[in-house]
mmCIF file of C-alpha atoms in Angstrom:
data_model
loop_
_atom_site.group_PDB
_atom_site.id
_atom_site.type_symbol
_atom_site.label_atom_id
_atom_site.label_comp_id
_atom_site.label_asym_id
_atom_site.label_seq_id
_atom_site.Cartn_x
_atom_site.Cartn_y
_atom_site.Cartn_z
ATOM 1 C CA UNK A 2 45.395 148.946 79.287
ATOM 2 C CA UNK A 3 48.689 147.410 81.194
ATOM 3 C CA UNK A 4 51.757 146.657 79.566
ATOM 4 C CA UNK A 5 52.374 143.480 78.642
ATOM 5 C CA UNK A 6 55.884 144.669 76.784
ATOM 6 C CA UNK A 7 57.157 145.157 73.441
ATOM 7 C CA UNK A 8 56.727 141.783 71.518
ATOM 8 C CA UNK A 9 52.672 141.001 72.790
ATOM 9 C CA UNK A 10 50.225 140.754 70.202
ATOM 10 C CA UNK A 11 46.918 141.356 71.254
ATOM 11 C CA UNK A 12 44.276 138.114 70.239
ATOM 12 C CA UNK A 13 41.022 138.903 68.355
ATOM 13 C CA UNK A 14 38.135 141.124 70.938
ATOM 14 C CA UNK A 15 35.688 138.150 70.951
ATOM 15 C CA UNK A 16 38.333 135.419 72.091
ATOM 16 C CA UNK A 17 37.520 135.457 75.788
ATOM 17 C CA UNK A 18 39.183 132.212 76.220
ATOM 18 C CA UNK A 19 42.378 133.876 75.424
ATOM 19 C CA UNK A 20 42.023 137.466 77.148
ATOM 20 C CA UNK A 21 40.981 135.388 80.514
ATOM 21 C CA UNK A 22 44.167 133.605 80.028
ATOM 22 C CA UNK A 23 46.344 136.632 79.429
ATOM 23 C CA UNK A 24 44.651 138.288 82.664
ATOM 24 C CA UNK A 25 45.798 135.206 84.129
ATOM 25 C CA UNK A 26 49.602 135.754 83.073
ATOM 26 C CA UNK A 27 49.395 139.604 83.676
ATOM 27 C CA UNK A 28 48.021 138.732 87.350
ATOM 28 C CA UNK A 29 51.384 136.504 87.814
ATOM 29 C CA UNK A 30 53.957 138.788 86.400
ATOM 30 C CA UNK A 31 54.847 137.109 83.110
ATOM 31 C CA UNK A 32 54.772 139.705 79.966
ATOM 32 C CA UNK A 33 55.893 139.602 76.626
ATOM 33 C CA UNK A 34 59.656 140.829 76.354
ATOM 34 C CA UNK A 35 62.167 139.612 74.101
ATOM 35 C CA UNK A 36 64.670 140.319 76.577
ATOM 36 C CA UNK A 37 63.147 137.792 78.739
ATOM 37 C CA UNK A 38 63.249 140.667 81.200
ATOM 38 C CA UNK A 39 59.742 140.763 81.993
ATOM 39 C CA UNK A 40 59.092 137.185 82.868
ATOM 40 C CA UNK A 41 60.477 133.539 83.083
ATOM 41 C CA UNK A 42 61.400 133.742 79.733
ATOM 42 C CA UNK A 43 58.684 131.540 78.140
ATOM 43 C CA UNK A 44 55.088 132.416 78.009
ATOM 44 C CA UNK A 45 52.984 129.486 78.981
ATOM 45 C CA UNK A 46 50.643 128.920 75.846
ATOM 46 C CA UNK A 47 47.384 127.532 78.173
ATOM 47 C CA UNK A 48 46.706 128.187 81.934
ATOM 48 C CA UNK A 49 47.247 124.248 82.447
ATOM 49 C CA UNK A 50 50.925 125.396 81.553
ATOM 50 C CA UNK A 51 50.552 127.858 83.518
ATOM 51 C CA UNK A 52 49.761 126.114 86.790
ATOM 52 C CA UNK A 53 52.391 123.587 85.646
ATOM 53 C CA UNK A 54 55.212 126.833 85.561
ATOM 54 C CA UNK A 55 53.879 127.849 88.776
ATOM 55 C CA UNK A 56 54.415 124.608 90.540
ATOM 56 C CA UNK A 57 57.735 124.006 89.062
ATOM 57 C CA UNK A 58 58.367 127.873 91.009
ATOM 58 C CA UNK A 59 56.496 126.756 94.087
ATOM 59 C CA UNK A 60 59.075 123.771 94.407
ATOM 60 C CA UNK A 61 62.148 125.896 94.002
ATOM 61 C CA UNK A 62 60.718 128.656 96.387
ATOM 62 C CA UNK A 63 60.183 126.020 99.268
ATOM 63 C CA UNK A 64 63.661 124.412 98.617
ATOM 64 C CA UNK A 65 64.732 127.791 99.312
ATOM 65 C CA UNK A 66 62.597 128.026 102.346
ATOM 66 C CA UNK A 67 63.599 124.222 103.829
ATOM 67 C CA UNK A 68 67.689 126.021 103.469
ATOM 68 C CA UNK A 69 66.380 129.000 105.915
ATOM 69 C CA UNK A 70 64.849 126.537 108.497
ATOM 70 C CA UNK A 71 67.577 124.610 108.839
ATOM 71 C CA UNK A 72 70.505 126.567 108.198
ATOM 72 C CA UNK A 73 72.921 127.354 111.286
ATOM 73 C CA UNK A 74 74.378 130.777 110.693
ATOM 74 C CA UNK A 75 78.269 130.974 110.216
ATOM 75 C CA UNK A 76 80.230 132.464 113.115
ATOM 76 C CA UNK A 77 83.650 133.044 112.070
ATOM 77 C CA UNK A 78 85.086 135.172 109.242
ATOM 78 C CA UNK A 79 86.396 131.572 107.758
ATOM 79 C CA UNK A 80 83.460 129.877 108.483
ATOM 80 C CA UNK A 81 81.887 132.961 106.772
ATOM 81 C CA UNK A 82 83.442 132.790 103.255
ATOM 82 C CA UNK A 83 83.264 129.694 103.765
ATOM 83 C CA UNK A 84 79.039 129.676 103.563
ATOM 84 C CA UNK A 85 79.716 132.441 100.767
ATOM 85 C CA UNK A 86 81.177 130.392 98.457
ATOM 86 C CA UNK A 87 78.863 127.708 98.760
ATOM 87 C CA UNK A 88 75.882 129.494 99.340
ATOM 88 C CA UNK A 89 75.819 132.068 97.043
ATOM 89 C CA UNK A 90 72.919 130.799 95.563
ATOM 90 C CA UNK A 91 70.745 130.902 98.583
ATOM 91 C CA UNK A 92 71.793 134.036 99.657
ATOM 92 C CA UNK A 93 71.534 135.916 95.928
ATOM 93 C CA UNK A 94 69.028 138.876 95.747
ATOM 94 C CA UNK A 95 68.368 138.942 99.908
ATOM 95 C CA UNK A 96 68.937 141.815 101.764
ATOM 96 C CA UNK A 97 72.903 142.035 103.339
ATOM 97 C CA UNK A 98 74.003 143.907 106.612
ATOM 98 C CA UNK A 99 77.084 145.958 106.201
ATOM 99 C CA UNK A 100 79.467 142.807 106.630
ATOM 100 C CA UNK A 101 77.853 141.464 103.933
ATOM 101 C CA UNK A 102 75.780 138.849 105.781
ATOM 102 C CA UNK A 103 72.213 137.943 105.509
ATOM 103 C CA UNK A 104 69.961 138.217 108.246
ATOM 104 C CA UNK A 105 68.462 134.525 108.740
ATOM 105 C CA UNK A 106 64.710 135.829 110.045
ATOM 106 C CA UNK A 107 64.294 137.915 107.309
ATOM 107 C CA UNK A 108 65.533 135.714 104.930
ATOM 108 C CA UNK A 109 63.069 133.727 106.305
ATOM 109 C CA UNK A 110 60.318 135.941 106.186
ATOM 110 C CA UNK A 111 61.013 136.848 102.521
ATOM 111 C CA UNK A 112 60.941 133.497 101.383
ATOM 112 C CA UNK A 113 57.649 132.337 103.496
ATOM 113 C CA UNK A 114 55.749 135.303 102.003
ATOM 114 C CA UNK A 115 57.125 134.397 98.235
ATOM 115 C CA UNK A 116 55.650 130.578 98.931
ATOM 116 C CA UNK A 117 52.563 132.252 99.906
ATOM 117 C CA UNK A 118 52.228 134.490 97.082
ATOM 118 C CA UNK A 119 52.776 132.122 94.851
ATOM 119 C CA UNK A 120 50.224 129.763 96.222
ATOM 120 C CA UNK A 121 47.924 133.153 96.348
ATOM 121 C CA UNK A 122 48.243 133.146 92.258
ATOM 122 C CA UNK A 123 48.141 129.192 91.718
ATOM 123 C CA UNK A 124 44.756 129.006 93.566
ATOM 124 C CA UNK A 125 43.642 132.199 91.328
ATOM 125 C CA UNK A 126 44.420 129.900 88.302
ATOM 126 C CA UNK A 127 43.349 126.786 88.762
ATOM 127 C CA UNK A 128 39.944 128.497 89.394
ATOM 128 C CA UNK A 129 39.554 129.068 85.754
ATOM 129 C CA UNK A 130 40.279 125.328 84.725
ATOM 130 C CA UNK A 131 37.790 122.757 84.528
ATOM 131 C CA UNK A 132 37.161 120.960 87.664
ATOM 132 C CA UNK A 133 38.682 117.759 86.235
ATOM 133 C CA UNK A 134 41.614 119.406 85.355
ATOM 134 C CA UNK A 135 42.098 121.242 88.802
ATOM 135 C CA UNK A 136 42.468 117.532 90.521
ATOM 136 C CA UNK A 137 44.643 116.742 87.920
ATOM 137 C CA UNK A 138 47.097 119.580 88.158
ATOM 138 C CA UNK A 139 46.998 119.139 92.034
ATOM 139 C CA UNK A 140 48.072 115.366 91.729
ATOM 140 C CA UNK A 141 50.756 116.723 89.719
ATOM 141 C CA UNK A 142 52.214 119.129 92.451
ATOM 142 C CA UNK A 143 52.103 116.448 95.123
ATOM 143 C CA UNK A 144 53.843 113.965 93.451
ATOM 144 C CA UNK A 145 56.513 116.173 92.075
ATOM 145 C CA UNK A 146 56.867 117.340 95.777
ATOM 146 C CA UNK A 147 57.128 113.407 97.005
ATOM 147 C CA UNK A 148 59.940 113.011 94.616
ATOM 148 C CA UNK A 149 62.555 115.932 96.212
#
């Protein structure tokens, strides 16, 4: 059985309901860890939740994504710290050259395969709603995405 970290409590054997839904959150990453290590740091109780967490994410990752496309890449050493300081959180966690810089393409390349991951495990999940509910949660994502 996988680890799904210190503070998960496994539900009764014949509650399929809530062992597909677990599968669901394993498949995605998020665990049990009072740290908030393993995950977002909330466990989404249902997979409409879920799919509701993962197209918050989705949102964020493309945001990201839109900053790569556009972004013109700082020349000087002024213009340089300049990005830094303001960009810090764009350019958090991505891989640096030795100057400290981040390499635009495969900034870009990180971020288009996170977006597709992500849609990868959304599609997974809404498979296991209803099919009323899977319109539903899609009307959701597009008109949170008209909004930005």
């Amino acid at each position: 059985m996988a680890s799904m970290g210190l503070d998960f409590e496994a539900p009764p054997k014949d509650d399929r309901r809530a062992w597909q839904h677990l599968r669901s959150l394993y498949k995605v990453g998020i665990a049990f860890h009072s740290c908030g290590c393993g995950g977002p740091g909330l466990v989404p109780a249902t997979t409409e939740a879920l799919v509701s967490h993962l197209t918050q994410q989705l949102s964020g990752y493309v945001a990201q994504l839109r900053y790569w496309l556009v972004r013109s890449a700082p020349i000087t050493k002024s213009e340089f710290e300049i990005d830094k300081k303001e960009n810090w959180h764009h350019n958090w966690g991505l891989q640096k050259d030795a100057k400290g810089r981040v390499d635009a393409p495969a900034a870009l390349a990180y971020w288009q395969g996170r977006v597709q991951q992500l849609e990868r495990h959304i599609a997974e999940t809404k498979k296991q709603l209803p099919k009323n509910q899977r319109d539903i949660s899609a009307l959701a994502y597009f008109s949170s995405a008209q909004q930005r």
